Every structure is written in structure tokens, then in C-alpha cells.
Short mmCIF file of C-alpha atoms and ligand atoms in Angstrom, two decimals:
data_model
loop_
_atom_site.label_atom_id
_atom_site.label_comp_id
_atom_site.label_asym_id
_atom_site.label_seq_id
_atom_site.Cartn_x
_atom_site.Cartn_y
_atom_site.Cartn_z
CA MET A 1 -29.37 -21.39 85.78
CA PRO A 2 -31.78 -22.75 83.13
CA VAL A 3 -35.43 -22.08 83.90
CA ILE A 4 -38.03 -24.82 83.40
CA LEU A 5 -41.79 -24.67 83.60
CA VAL A 6 -43.87 -27.79 84.30
CA VAL A 7 -47.53 -27.58 83.27
CA ASP A 8 -49.83 -30.33 84.49
CA ASP A 9 -53.26 -30.37 86.10
CA GLU A 10 -52.34 -33.38 88.26
CA PRO A 11 -50.65 -32.13 91.44
CA LEU A 12 -48.75 -35.38 92.07
CA GLN A 13 -47.21 -35.45 88.59
CA ARG A 14 -46.21 -31.76 88.96
CA ASP A 15 -44.53 -32.42 92.28
CA ILE A 16 -42.58 -35.43 91.02
CA LEU A 17 -41.26 -33.54 88.01
CA LYS A 18 -40.36 -30.51 90.10
CA THR A 19 -38.46 -32.64 92.61
CA ILE A 20 -36.45 -34.37 89.88
CA LEU A 21 -35.65 -31.14 88.01
CA ASP A 22 -34.84 -29.13 91.14
CA SER A 23 -32.38 -31.80 92.24
CA GLU A 24 -30.61 -31.44 88.87
CA GLY A 25 -30.07 -27.74 89.56
CA TYR A 26 -32.78 -26.31 87.31
CA GLU A 27 -34.95 -23.41 88.44
CA THR A 28 -38.32 -25.11 88.17
CA HIS A 29 -41.73 -23.42 88.16
CA THR A 30 -45.07 -25.20 88.01
CA ALA A 31 -48.47 -24.32 86.63
CA ALA A 32 -51.76 -26.20 87.08
CA SER A 33 -53.33 -24.93 83.85
CA GLY A 34 -52.49 -23.45 80.47
CA LYS A 35 -53.76 -20.08 81.61
CA GLU A 36 -51.53 -20.05 84.67
CA ALA A 37 -48.63 -21.21 82.50
CA LEU A 38 -48.98 -18.24 80.18
CA SER A 39 -48.72 -15.73 83.00
CA ILE A 40 -45.65 -17.52 84.45
CA ILE A 41 -44.03 -17.55 80.98
CA GLU A 42 -44.49 -13.82 80.68
CA ASN A 43 -42.61 -13.24 83.92
CA THR A 44 -39.91 -15.91 83.88
CA HIS A 45 -39.13 -16.54 80.18
CA PRO A 46 -38.43 -20.27 80.72
CA ASP A 47 -35.89 -22.07 78.52
CA VAL A 48 -37.94 -25.27 78.52
CA ILE A 49 -41.64 -25.92 79.01
CA LEU A 50 -42.79 -29.45 79.89
CA SER A 51 -46.51 -29.68 79.34
CA ASP A 52 -49.01 -32.45 79.73
CA LEU A 53 -51.12 -32.98 76.63
CA ARG A 54 -54.53 -33.63 78.17
CA MET A 55 -55.58 -30.94 80.59
CA GLU A 56 -58.86 -29.37 81.66
CA GLY A 57 -59.55 -26.09 79.88
CA MET A 58 -56.63 -25.32 77.60
CA ASP A 59 -54.91 -28.53 76.45
CA GLY A 60 -51.25 -28.97 75.55
CA ILE A 61 -51.73 -28.20 71.85
CA GLU A 62 -53.72 -25.04 72.53
CA LEU A 63 -51.06 -23.96 74.99
CA LEU A 64 -48.39 -24.63 72.37
CA ASP A 65 -50.18 -22.28 69.98
CA ALA A 66 -50.54 -19.58 72.62
CA ILE A 67 -46.95 -19.53 73.90
CA PRO A 68 -45.18 -16.38 72.71
CA ARG A 69 -42.04 -17.09 70.66
CA LYS A 70 -40.67 -13.63 71.38
CA PRO A 71 -38.36 -12.28 72.66
CA PHE A 72 -36.98 -15.82 73.12
CA GLU A 73 -38.30 -19.10 71.86
CA PRO A 74 -38.59 -21.73 74.59
CA SER A 75 -38.19 -25.44 73.81
CA ILE A 76 -41.51 -27.15 74.43
CA ILE A 77 -41.77 -30.83 75.39
CA ILE A 78 -45.21 -32.41 75.34
CA ILE A 79 -45.92 -35.28 77.73
CA THR A 80 -48.50 -37.77 76.56
CA ALA A 81 -50.15 -41.03 77.52
CA HIS A 82 -49.88 -43.97 75.13
CA GLY A 83 -53.29 -43.53 73.60
CA THR A 84 -52.67 -40.00 72.34
CA ILE A 85 -49.38 -40.33 70.48
CA SER A 86 -50.89 -39.05 67.24
CA SER A 87 -51.70 -35.72 68.95
CA ALA A 88 -48.13 -35.59 70.24
CA VAL A 89 -46.85 -36.01 66.72
CA GLU A 90 -49.08 -33.16 65.65
CA ALA A 91 -47.58 -31.08 68.47
CA VAL A 92 -44.10 -31.67 67.10
CA ARG A 93 -45.31 -30.70 63.68
CA LYS A 94 -46.59 -27.48 65.20
CA GLY A 95 -43.19 -26.62 66.61
CA ALA A 96 -42.85 -28.60 69.86
CA PHE A 97 -39.25 -29.68 70.46
CA ASP A 98 -40.13 -33.28 71.35
CA TYR A 99 -42.67 -35.46 73.11
CA LEU A 100 -42.31 -37.99 75.91
CA THR A 101 -44.68 -40.84 76.74
CA LYS A 102 -45.93 -41.82 80.16
CA PRO A 103 -44.82 -43.47 82.34
CA LEU A 104 -41.80 -41.20 82.35
CA ASN A 105 -38.34 -42.64 82.66
CA LYS A 106 -36.12 -40.38 84.72
CA ASP A 107 -33.00 -40.72 82.52
CA THR A 108 -34.91 -40.17 79.28
CA LEU A 109 -36.60 -37.17 80.81
CA LEU A 110 -33.33 -35.57 81.93
CA LEU A 111 -31.60 -36.28 78.66
CA ASN A 112 -34.42 -34.61 76.72
CA VAL A 113 -34.55 -31.65 79.04
CA ARG A 114 -30.79 -31.15 78.70
CA ARG A 115 -31.06 -31.14 74.89
CA ALA A 116 -34.03 -28.81 75.02
CA VAL A 117 -32.07 -26.40 77.22
CA GLU A 118 -29.14 -26.50 74.80
CA ARG A 119 -31.40 -25.63 71.88
CA ALA A 120 -33.08 -22.77 73.73
CA THR A 121 -29.70 -21.35 74.76
CA LEU A 122 -28.39 -21.53 71.22
CA LEU A 123 -31.46 -19.81 69.85
CA ARG A 124 -31.16 -17.12 72.48
CA GLU A 125 -27.51 -16.50 71.64
CA ASN A 126 -28.29 -16.45 67.94
CA ILE A 127 -30.98 -13.90 68.40
CA HIS A 128 -28.52 -11.75 70.35
CA LEU A 129 -25.89 -12.04 67.65
CA GLN A 130 -28.30 -11.30 64.85
CA LYS A 131 -29.71 -8.36 66.72
CA GLU A 132 -26.23 -7.06 67.27
CA LEU A 133 -25.15 -7.45 63.67
CA PHE A 134 -28.20 -6.30 61.78
CA GLY A 135 -30.39 -4.71 64.41
CA LYS A 136 -27.70 -2.29 65.47
CA PHE A 137 -28.14 -0.22 62.36
CA ASN A 138 -31.69 -1.14 61.59
CA ILE A 139 -33.97 1.86 61.27
CA GLU A 140 -36.41 0.08 63.57
CA GLY A 141 -33.59 -0.14 66.11
CA ILE A 142 -33.40 3.62 66.43
CA ILE A 143 -35.12 4.22 69.70
CA GLY A 144 -37.68 6.96 70.06
CA LYS A 145 -41.47 6.92 70.22
CA SER A 146 -41.68 10.69 70.59
CA ALA A 147 -43.35 12.52 67.70
CA ASN A 148 -40.18 14.30 66.57
CA MET A 149 -38.16 11.07 66.50
CA GLN A 150 -40.93 9.25 64.65
CA ARG A 151 -40.91 11.97 61.99
CA THR A 152 -37.16 11.46 61.64
CA VAL A 153 -37.65 7.72 61.23
CA GLU A 154 -40.22 8.32 58.47
CA VAL A 155 -37.75 10.55 56.61
CA LEU A 156 -35.01 7.91 57.04
CA LYS A 157 -37.20 5.24 55.50
CA LYS A 158 -37.89 7.47 52.52
CA VAL A 159 -34.34 8.59 51.82
CA SER A 160 -32.44 5.37 52.49
CA PRO A 161 -33.18 3.58 49.19
CA SER A 162 -32.00 6.49 47.05
CA SER A 163 -28.53 8.01 46.74
CA VAL A 164 -29.35 11.62 47.59
CA THR A 165 -27.01 13.54 49.86
CA VAL A 166 -28.23 13.89 53.43
CA LEU A 167 -27.16 16.55 55.90
CA ILE A 168 -27.69 15.55 59.51
CA THR A 169 -27.64 18.28 62.12
CA GLY A 170 -28.05 18.08 65.86
CA GLU A 171 -26.24 18.74 69.11
CA SER A 172 -23.42 16.51 70.20
CA GLY A 173 -24.52 13.02 71.20
CA THR A 174 -27.96 13.11 69.54
CA GLY A 175 -27.25 10.12 67.29
CA LYS A 176 -25.98 11.68 64.06
CA GLU A 177 -23.53 8.90 63.26
CA LEU A 178 -26.05 6.22 64.19
CA VAL A 179 -28.52 7.75 61.73
CA ALA A 180 -25.88 7.96 58.99
CA ARG A 181 -25.12 4.26 59.42
CA ALA A 182 -28.81 3.38 59.47
CA ILE A 183 -29.25 5.13 56.11
CA HIS A 184 -26.35 3.18 54.62
CA TYR A 185 -27.32 -0.21 56.02
CA ASN A 186 -30.89 0.24 54.78
CA SER A 187 -29.86 1.24 51.29
CA PRO A 188 -28.95 -0.91 48.29
CA ARG A 189 -25.35 0.07 49.07
CA ARG A 190 -25.34 -1.92 52.32
CA THR A 191 -22.92 -4.57 51.07
CA LYS A 192 -20.42 -1.90 50.00
CA PRO A 193 -18.25 0.08 52.43
CA PHE A 194 -19.46 2.70 54.87
CA THR A 195 -16.54 5.01 55.60
CA ALA A 196 -16.66 7.65 58.31
CA ILE A 197 -14.21 10.50 58.43
CA ASN A 198 -14.03 13.39 60.87
CA CYS A 199 -13.30 16.58 58.91
CA ALA A 200 -12.23 18.42 62.06
CA ALA A 201 -9.52 15.89 62.85
CA ILE A 202 -7.62 16.00 59.56
CA PRO A 203 -5.28 18.88 58.74
CA ASP A 204 -5.89 20.57 55.39
CA ASN A 205 -2.68 19.41 53.77
CA LEU A 206 -3.60 15.76 54.40
CA PHE A 207 -7.28 16.04 53.71
CA GLU A 208 -6.97 16.05 49.94
CA SER A 209 -4.74 13.01 49.82
CA GLU A 210 -6.94 11.20 52.37
CA LEU A 211 -10.02 11.76 50.27
CA PHE A 212 -8.66 11.54 46.73
CA GLY A 213 -5.39 9.62 47.17
CA HIS A 214 -2.01 10.61 45.74
CA GLU A 215 0.53 9.51 43.16
CA ALA A 216 4.03 8.45 44.12
CA GLY A 217 6.22 11.56 44.51
CA ALA A 218 3.25 13.96 44.61
CA PHE A 219 4.76 15.57 47.70
CA THR A 220 7.53 14.91 50.19
CA GLY A 221 6.71 11.69 51.97
CA ALA A 222 4.45 10.36 49.20
CA VAL A 223 6.64 7.35 48.56
CA SER A 224 4.14 5.26 46.66
CA ARG A 225 0.69 5.69 45.15
CA LYS A 226 -2.12 5.73 47.67
CA GLU A 227 -5.83 5.34 47.02
CA GLY A 228 -8.13 7.81 48.73
CA LEU A 229 -11.33 7.19 50.64
CA PHE A 230 -13.51 8.05 47.65
CA LYS A 231 -11.98 5.22 45.65
CA ILE A 232 -11.97 2.80 48.58
CA THR A 233 -15.63 3.57 49.29
CA ASN A 234 -16.70 3.25 45.66
CA GLY A 235 -20.27 1.96 45.52
CA GLY A 236 -20.79 2.72 49.20
CA THR A 237 -21.39 5.66 51.51
CA LEU A 238 -18.89 8.26 52.71
CA PHE A 239 -19.85 9.92 55.98
CA LEU A 240 -18.18 13.31 56.41
CA ASP A 241 -18.59 14.17 60.07
CA GLU A 242 -18.16 17.73 61.40
CA ILE A 243 -18.50 19.11 57.88
CA GLY A 244 -18.88 22.59 59.38
CA ASP A 245 -15.16 22.48 60.19
CA LEU A 246 -14.02 21.91 56.63
CA SER A 247 -11.86 24.77 55.34
CA LEU A 248 -13.02 26.85 52.37
CA PRO A 249 -10.36 25.49 49.94
CA MET A 250 -11.35 21.91 50.81
CA GLN A 251 -15.01 22.83 50.43
CA SER A 252 -14.34 23.81 46.81
CA LYS A 253 -12.55 20.54 46.15
CA LEU A 254 -15.43 18.55 47.61
CA LEU A 255 -17.93 20.55 45.59
CA ARG A 256 -16.10 19.71 42.40
CA VAL A 257 -16.30 15.98 43.11
CA LEU A 258 -20.01 16.24 43.82
CA GLN A 259 -20.53 18.00 40.51
CA ASP A 260 -18.28 15.89 38.31
CA LYS A 261 -18.58 12.53 40.13
CA GLU A 262 -14.92 11.96 39.46
CA ILE A 263 -11.71 12.47 41.38
CA ARG A 264 -8.03 13.03 40.63
CA ARG A 265 -5.29 11.75 42.88
CA VAL A 266 -3.01 14.47 44.24
CA GLY A 267 -0.23 14.82 41.67
CA GLY A 268 -2.22 12.77 39.13
CA LYS A 269 -3.86 13.68 35.84
CA GLU A 270 -6.18 10.75 35.33
CA ALA A 271 -9.85 11.38 36.19
CA ILE A 272 -11.33 8.45 38.08
CA LYS A 273 -15.11 7.94 38.06
CA VAL A 274 -16.57 7.34 41.49
CA ASP A 275 -20.04 6.44 42.69
CA VAL A 276 -20.19 7.39 46.34
CA ARG A 277 -23.13 8.56 48.38
CA ILE A 278 -22.28 11.48 50.62
CA ILE A 279 -23.80 11.91 54.06
CA THR A 280 -22.59 14.80 56.18
CA ALA A 281 -23.15 15.83 59.79
CA THR A 282 -22.46 18.84 61.92
CA ASN A 283 -23.41 20.32 65.27
CA LYS A 284 -22.74 23.81 63.90
CA ASP A 285 -25.42 26.10 62.57
CA LEU A 286 -24.46 25.99 58.90
CA GLU A 287 -26.86 28.76 57.91
CA LYS A 288 -24.99 31.02 60.32
CA GLU A 289 -21.66 29.85 58.89
CA LEU A 290 -22.99 30.74 55.41
CA GLY A 291 -23.93 34.21 56.59
CA GLU A 292 -20.46 34.72 58.02
CA GLY A 293 -18.81 33.51 54.84
CA HIS A 294 -17.29 30.38 56.46
CA PHE A 295 -19.26 27.94 54.35
CA ARG A 296 -19.94 27.90 50.62
CA GLU A 297 -23.55 28.33 49.74
CA ASP A 298 -23.37 26.20 46.58
CA LEU A 299 -21.86 23.30 48.53
CA TYR A 300 -24.40 23.73 51.30
CA TYR A 301 -27.32 23.27 48.92
CA ARG A 302 -25.71 20.24 47.31
CA LEU A 303 -25.20 18.61 50.69
CA LYS A 304 -28.67 19.23 52.05
CA ILE A 305 -30.83 17.76 49.33
CA VAL A 306 -32.40 16.15 52.36
CA SER A 307 -31.70 17.51 55.80
CA ILE A 308 -32.44 15.76 59.03
CA LYS A 309 -32.42 17.65 62.30
CA LEU A 310 -32.07 15.41 65.33
CA PRO A 311 -33.86 16.74 68.40
CA PRO A 312 -31.92 17.17 71.63
CA LEU A 313 -32.83 14.61 74.27
CA ARG A 314 -34.38 17.28 76.53
CA GLU A 315 -37.05 17.79 73.87
CA ARG A 316 -38.01 14.13 73.98
CA LEU A 317 -37.60 13.19 77.62
CA GLY A 318 -40.42 10.67 77.14
CA ASP A 319 -37.92 8.49 75.28
CA VAL A 320 -35.54 8.33 78.26
CA PRO A 321 -37.00 5.16 79.88
CA GLU A 322 -36.78 3.14 76.66
CA LEU A 323 -33.29 4.40 75.87
CA ALA A 324 -32.11 3.73 79.43
CA THR A 325 -33.49 0.18 79.33
CA PHE A 326 -31.83 -0.39 75.96
CA PHE A 327 -28.48 0.67 77.44
CA VAL A 328 -28.99 -1.55 80.51
CA ASP A 329 -29.37 -4.50 78.11
CA LYS A 330 -26.36 -3.43 76.09
CA TYR A 331 -24.05 -3.17 79.10
CA ASN A 332 -25.50 -6.26 80.75
CA ARG A 333 -24.19 -8.13 77.74
CA GLU A 334 -20.93 -6.27 77.62
CA PHE A 335 -20.10 -6.72 81.31
CA GLY A 336 -21.82 -10.08 81.80
CA ARG A 337 -24.34 -8.65 84.29
CA ARG A 338 -27.96 -9.63 84.82
CA ILE A 339 -29.55 -6.39 85.91
CA ARG A 340 -33.30 -6.65 85.49
CA GLY A 341 -34.06 -2.98 85.13
CA ILE A 342 -34.27 0.45 86.64
CA GLU A 343 -36.26 1.26 89.76
CA SER A 344 -39.03 3.82 89.17
CA ARG A 345 -37.48 6.47 91.45
CA ALA A 346 -34.26 6.22 89.43
CA LEU A 347 -36.19 6.49 86.15
CA LYS A 348 -37.88 9.61 87.47
CA LEU A 349 -34.48 11.14 88.18
CA LEU A 350 -33.29 10.27 84.68
CA CYS A 351 -36.42 11.74 83.11
CA GLY A 352 -36.05 14.94 85.11
CA TYR A 353 -32.57 15.74 83.89
CA GLN A 354 -31.96 18.02 80.92
CA TRP A 355 -29.12 15.96 79.36
CA PRO A 356 -26.92 18.65 77.81
CA GLY A 357 -24.73 15.83 76.41
CA ASN A 358 -27.81 14.05 75.02
CA ILE A 359 -28.00 10.30 74.39
CA ARG A 360 -24.27 9.73 74.67
CA GLN A 361 -24.33 11.23 78.17
CA LEU A 362 -27.31 9.09 79.20
CA GLU A 363 -25.46 6.06 77.85
CA THR A 364 -22.37 6.85 79.95
CA VAL A 365 -24.43 7.24 83.12
CA ILE A 366 -26.16 3.89 82.55
CA GLU A 367 -22.89 2.20 81.60
CA ARG A 368 -21.34 3.21 84.90
CA ALA A 369 -24.46 2.27 86.87
CA VAL A 370 -24.42 -1.23 85.33
CA LEU A 371 -20.69 -1.65 85.88
CA MET A 372 -20.72 -0.55 89.52
CA ASN A 373 -23.93 -2.34 90.45
CA ASP A 374 -23.89 -5.41 92.65
CA LYS A 375 -27.66 -5.74 93.01
CA ASP A 376 -30.04 -6.81 90.26
CA ILE A 377 -31.73 -3.46 89.81
CA ILE A 378 -30.49 0.07 89.29
CA THR A 379 -31.62 2.31 92.12
CA ALA A 380 -31.83 6.08 92.49
CA GLY A 381 -28.73 5.90 94.68
CA ASP A 382 -26.71 4.41 91.82
CA ILE A 383 -27.22 7.41 89.58
CA GLU A 384 -27.81 10.28 91.99
CA ASN A 385 -24.15 11.08 92.40
CA ASP A 386 -23.51 11.05 88.67
CA LEU A 387 -26.42 13.35 87.98
CA TRP A 388 -25.38 15.65 90.78
CA ALA A 389 -21.86 15.91 89.38
CA LEU A 390 -23.24 16.56 85.89
CA ARG A 391 -25.59 19.21 87.26
CA LEU A 392 -22.77 20.99 88.99
CA LYS A 393 -20.77 20.97 85.81
CA ASN A 394 -23.69 22.46 83.93
CA SER A 395 -25.04 24.43 86.84
CA PHE A 396 -26.47 27.04 84.57
CA ASP A 397 -28.99 24.75 83.05
CA MET A 398 -29.92 23.41 86.48
CA ASP A 399 -33.57 22.57 87.09
CA ILE A 400 -35.37 24.41 89.84
CA PRO A 401 -35.95 21.81 92.58
CA ASP A 402 -39.47 21.25 93.97
CA GLU A 403 -38.62 23.01 97.20
CA GLY A 404 -37.55 26.09 95.24
CA ILE A 405 -34.26 27.96 95.52
CA ASP A 406 -32.92 30.81 97.61
CA PHE A 407 -32.36 33.19 94.74
CA GLU A 408 -30.69 35.96 96.77
CA ASN A 409 -28.24 33.50 98.16
CA LEU A 410 -27.53 32.11 94.69
CA GLU A 411 -26.91 35.62 93.40
CA LYS A 412 -24.61 36.32 96.32
CA GLU A 413 -22.65 33.13 95.69
CA LEU A 414 -22.33 33.94 91.99
CA MET A 415 -21.05 37.42 92.79
CA LYS A 416 -18.46 35.94 95.15
CA LYS A 417 -17.36 33.50 92.44
CA ALA A 418 -17.13 36.24 89.82
CA LEU A 419 -15.11 38.42 92.19
CA ALA A 420 -12.71 35.58 92.92
CA LYS A 421 -12.29 34.94 89.21
CA ALA A 422 -11.72 38.65 88.54
CA ASN A 423 -9.12 38.87 91.33
CA GLY A 424 -11.38 41.19 93.24
CA VAL A 425 -11.71 43.73 90.45
CA ALA A 426 -15.35 44.76 90.63
CA SER A 427 -15.66 46.10 87.07
CA LYS A 428 -14.37 42.79 85.68
CA ALA A 429 -16.63 40.76 87.93
CA ALA A 430 -19.62 42.84 86.81
CA LYS A 431 -18.74 42.08 83.20
CA LEU A 432 -18.46 38.36 83.92
CA LEU A 433 -22.04 38.43 85.18
CA GLY A 434 -23.33 40.67 82.41
CA MET A 435 -24.29 43.35 84.95
CA SER A 436 -23.73 47.05 84.71
CA TYR A 437 -21.00 48.32 86.98
CA LYS A 438 -23.52 50.47 88.85
CA THR A 439 -25.90 47.58 89.53
CA PHE A 440 -22.99 45.41 90.61
CA LEU A 441 -21.76 48.00 93.14
CA TYR A 442 -25.27 48.48 94.46
CA ARG A 443 -25.62 44.75 95.05
CA LEU A 444 -22.17 44.47 96.50
CA ASP A 445 -23.26 46.92 99.12
CA LYS A 446 -26.64 45.27 99.65
CA PHE A 447 -25.11 41.85 100.23
CA ARG A 448 -22.27 43.32 102.27
CA LEU A 449 -19.69 41.78 99.99
CA ASN A 450 -17.46 44.83 99.85
CA GLY A 451 -14.81 42.87 101.71
CA HIS A 452 -14.54 40.46 98.76
CA SER A 453 -13.60 43.22 96.37
CA LYS A 454 -10.04 44.42 96.59
CA LYS A 455 -10.51 47.25 94.17
CA ILE A 456 -13.55 49.32 93.57
CA GLU A 457 -12.36 51.77 90.99
N1 LIG B 501 -32.12 6.76 68.95
C1 LIG B 501 -31.13 6.03 69.47
N2 LIG B 501 -31.36 4.79 69.89
C2 LIG B 501 -30.38 4.07 70.44
N3 LIG B 501 -29.12 4.50 70.63
C3 LIG B 501 -28.82 5.73 70.22
C4 LIG B 501 -29.80 6.55 69.61
N4 LIG B 501 -29.22 7.72 69.28
C5 LIG B 501 -27.94 7.63 69.67
N5 LIG B 501 -27.69 6.43 70.23
C6 LIG B 501 -26.40 6.01 70.79
O1 LIG B 501 -25.85 7.14 71.45
C7 LIG B 501 -24.46 7.25 71.23
C8 LIG B 501 -24.13 8.58 70.56
O2 LIG B 501 -24.63 8.61 69.22
P1 LIG B 501 -23.78 9.17 68.00
O3 LIG B 501 -22.35 8.85 68.13
O4 LIG B 501 -24.48 8.74 66.76
O5 LIG B 501 -24.01 10.74 68.24
P2 LIG B 501 -23.45 12.00 67.44
O6 LIG B 501 -24.61 12.90 67.22
O7 LIG B 501 -22.68 11.54 66.26
O8 LIG B 501 -22.51 12.67 68.52
P3 LIG B 501 -21.25 13.68 68.30
O9 LIG B 501 -21.80 14.96 67.74
O10 LIG B 501 -20.76 13.85 69.70
O11 LIG B 501 -20.31 12.98 67.39
C9 LIG B 501 -24.08 6.06 70.39
O12 LIG B 501 -23.62 5.01 71.23
C10 LIG B 501 -25.38 5.67 69.71
O13 LIG B 501 -25.39 4.31 69.37
MG1 LIG B 502 -20.62 11.80 65.85
#
């Protein structure tokens, strides 16, 4: 329902307008002064504001200047008496949608209001679309006020304009792909392709032809020539995800391209020049992989000219409210809901969780809460069950609740679980818990769990 605000210091005029607009199905608010209007605007974000020109205190023009145009621009109609038309014209020049002269004619009024609503709705939709298209991968759109995220954003701003390779590391769900896209869409390459490929998902024998292409007849099944991703992405950015899973032979092939800046199709002789920026990501510890001989050192240093380490969400829990609100908006749009926000008790729950699956996990919890919700606010009850299920699944990184825990009982339960898993074999159960056999037997006795162990050998 479109929202309209009537601003007039004459009570009778306010009432008449409200009656007319209410009866047309608008949600109408009224304000007796510019100051009151501004506070109503902040809370209701009206589509249309009908304001008298001459008012005590702040007049219509001053109000027009003070009305915030963000996040949405309302259509403003100025109402004026005959003698002050020149001021009304000035108002239009300053951005008012239209002006109406007193005495008001009901039909003219309604026609103008309808048009003003249409314009405000269009603007609102446009802003959404633009935000979605450009804002999605805008560096400013990467949410995180925490110090470690802000540092990341600073690095992003610096590296985006160049073509240096960037290695992005971070646990699963911390935003590695989002960051890779932000770099591309904020670089001079933004109008050229961004291609993402998951190194872990492509078998070795196909990887080469995927990346470099092949000639007809290069191998069984290569019926015709195929261009590879390097060629297709020429001028743009190639995002190699899960680079830590690339096999050693493929690592050498990639290294050669980085050195020579040219590729050869599988089965082809011709060297093809390519200009592709490489961004890679992994949730593996590449330094460790180097040490174990699973990753080439020379490639590693070529890939991490700049390296960006994304912090896990649990190290920036202060960002949870903003992220959660962002996801409420996102899924409101996706599911056509109008949820206003998240109740403070629910936010507290969200901020108290350790999020082993990071931002992606938070996003899933909010997505479900928005989908299942039939109220206009997300309550603690809506997310409690989800968090409880997640906690159980990750019970070993469980928080200690305020009321504390019964540690002996927990230990006893864990021993029972280990015994069940080890089919009652005490030595195996001890191993599962990282306990010495002697300690395990001692505790078995102490907790009178001997009955749970079939074999004490
Ligand atoms: N800072 C952020 N602000 C807003 N949304 C974010 C942010 N970081 C991540 N997201 C969102 O969280 C989700 C997961 O991010 P992304 O896919 O980039 O993570 P990832 O690190 O690549 O995960 P994985 O290792 O599992 O592939 C995406 O929907 C992404 O848009
Ligand atoms: Mg990813």
C-alpha cells in the first residue's frame, strides 16, 4: 500500500486531505510542522509527501531541502495559495515533483498523487535493480566494519586497478568468490569476462583442454577444435577456485602460461598470446602443502603477488548484525516478503554463535527464517532450532552456556558414545577420545560404565 505524508499546520486542511486519501486506500500520515514531518519520514519512508508551502517555522521549501533522498526518493507535491505561485515554481526547480494550487480539486489532487506514487515506485525499483547489478560486486558492498575486514577492503581498493595475481585464502564460506568478483568488477577489465572454474571439480585429463582448448582429433572424442577458458576470457579475469587441489602436472602447465603469457591448444603447435588476470582461492594452507611437496613453490610465489586472507566470521562477530540485515533484505526481495528486521534477542543469539560455516551458513539460516516467517519480524524462536541443530552437528565447538555445564556428565556421555562406536572395545574407545588406555579404564570404573564395555582386554 503506498504511503503518503500530509504536512500542513492547519488542522482542518490536514483532516480533509487525510480523509480523501484514506478513502482511496493510501496509508496516510499527517504532520503539523516540517520538524514533525522529518521524524515521520525517517520512520515510514513515504512514497509521496504533500506539503503546504506557507507554514510556521520550517516552510515548504525548507522542508523540501531537508528531506533525505536516501535510501528512497519520495515524490514531493507542494500545495500553494494563488499569491505564492512563484515560490511553488522554485520548489519544482529544486526537485519537487509538482505543485497544486488552493482551493484543491479532489480529482486533480488524486490524479497527481497517483502519478507521484508511480514515479516513486519506479525510482525505488530502479534503485533496487541498479544496486543488484552494480552494487552486488561493488567493493563498498562488501559488508564488514570490523578492523580486519576494513583492512581487506583497503587492499582490494589498491589491487583492483592493476593486473597482479591475487591469492585469496580463508575458510569455506568467508567470501572468497565474492572478493574475486569485486576485484574484477572494480578493475579496468570489468567489461571483459570474469570466468570462475573450480580446480577440484575437473579431472586432470580434462583440465588442460578446458583451460587451453584443443585441436580437432587431439584425443579420442575431440571431434572439432575447442577454445579454452584462457582464450574465452582474454582481456578479463580467470578465477581458479580451490587451487590447492590442482595436481602437480597441471601446476607446471599453469606456471608456464603465467611465465610466457601464451597458450597452446592440446594437440596444437600455434602459440596464442593471452592477456588474462589470474585470481586464485583456496581454503587449504598452501604453505603446508609446499612443505609436503604437494604444491610448487615457484607457482605459489607467482600466484601470491598479493595475498588476501579473509577472516572467519567468528573473528568478526561484530559484523553479524549488518550481514544478517543485508540477508533479510536480499531474501525479502527474493521471496516477496516484507520482514522489517530481526528482534534483538534473535540478534544476540546470532552474535553468540561461532559460525563454523561462516557467512554462507549465516546466510542459509536467515534465508530459512525469512522463508518460514509469517510475522513481520524475525524472532529468537525462528532461529533457535536452526542454531541448536548446527550446534549439535558441531558439538565440539559448542559455547559454554551461561549456566555452565556438567563436565563429568559430558565426559561420561562422550565415553558412552566412544564405546558404542568402538563396539565396546575399550582400547579403541580410548583411542577415539585421545586418552591413554589406563586413564580410560580408571574412568570407566569411576563412572561405573563397565557394563558398556564388552571387552576389556
Ligand atoms: N562481506 C560480505 N558481505 C556480504 N555478503 C557476503 C560477504 N562475504 C560473503 N558473502 C556472501 O556469502 C556467501 C558465501 O560467499 P562465497 O561464495 O564468496 O564464499 P567462499 O569463501 O567462496 O566459500 P567456499 O570456500 O565455500 O567456496 C555468498 O552468498 C556471498 O555473496
Ligand atoms: Mg567459493
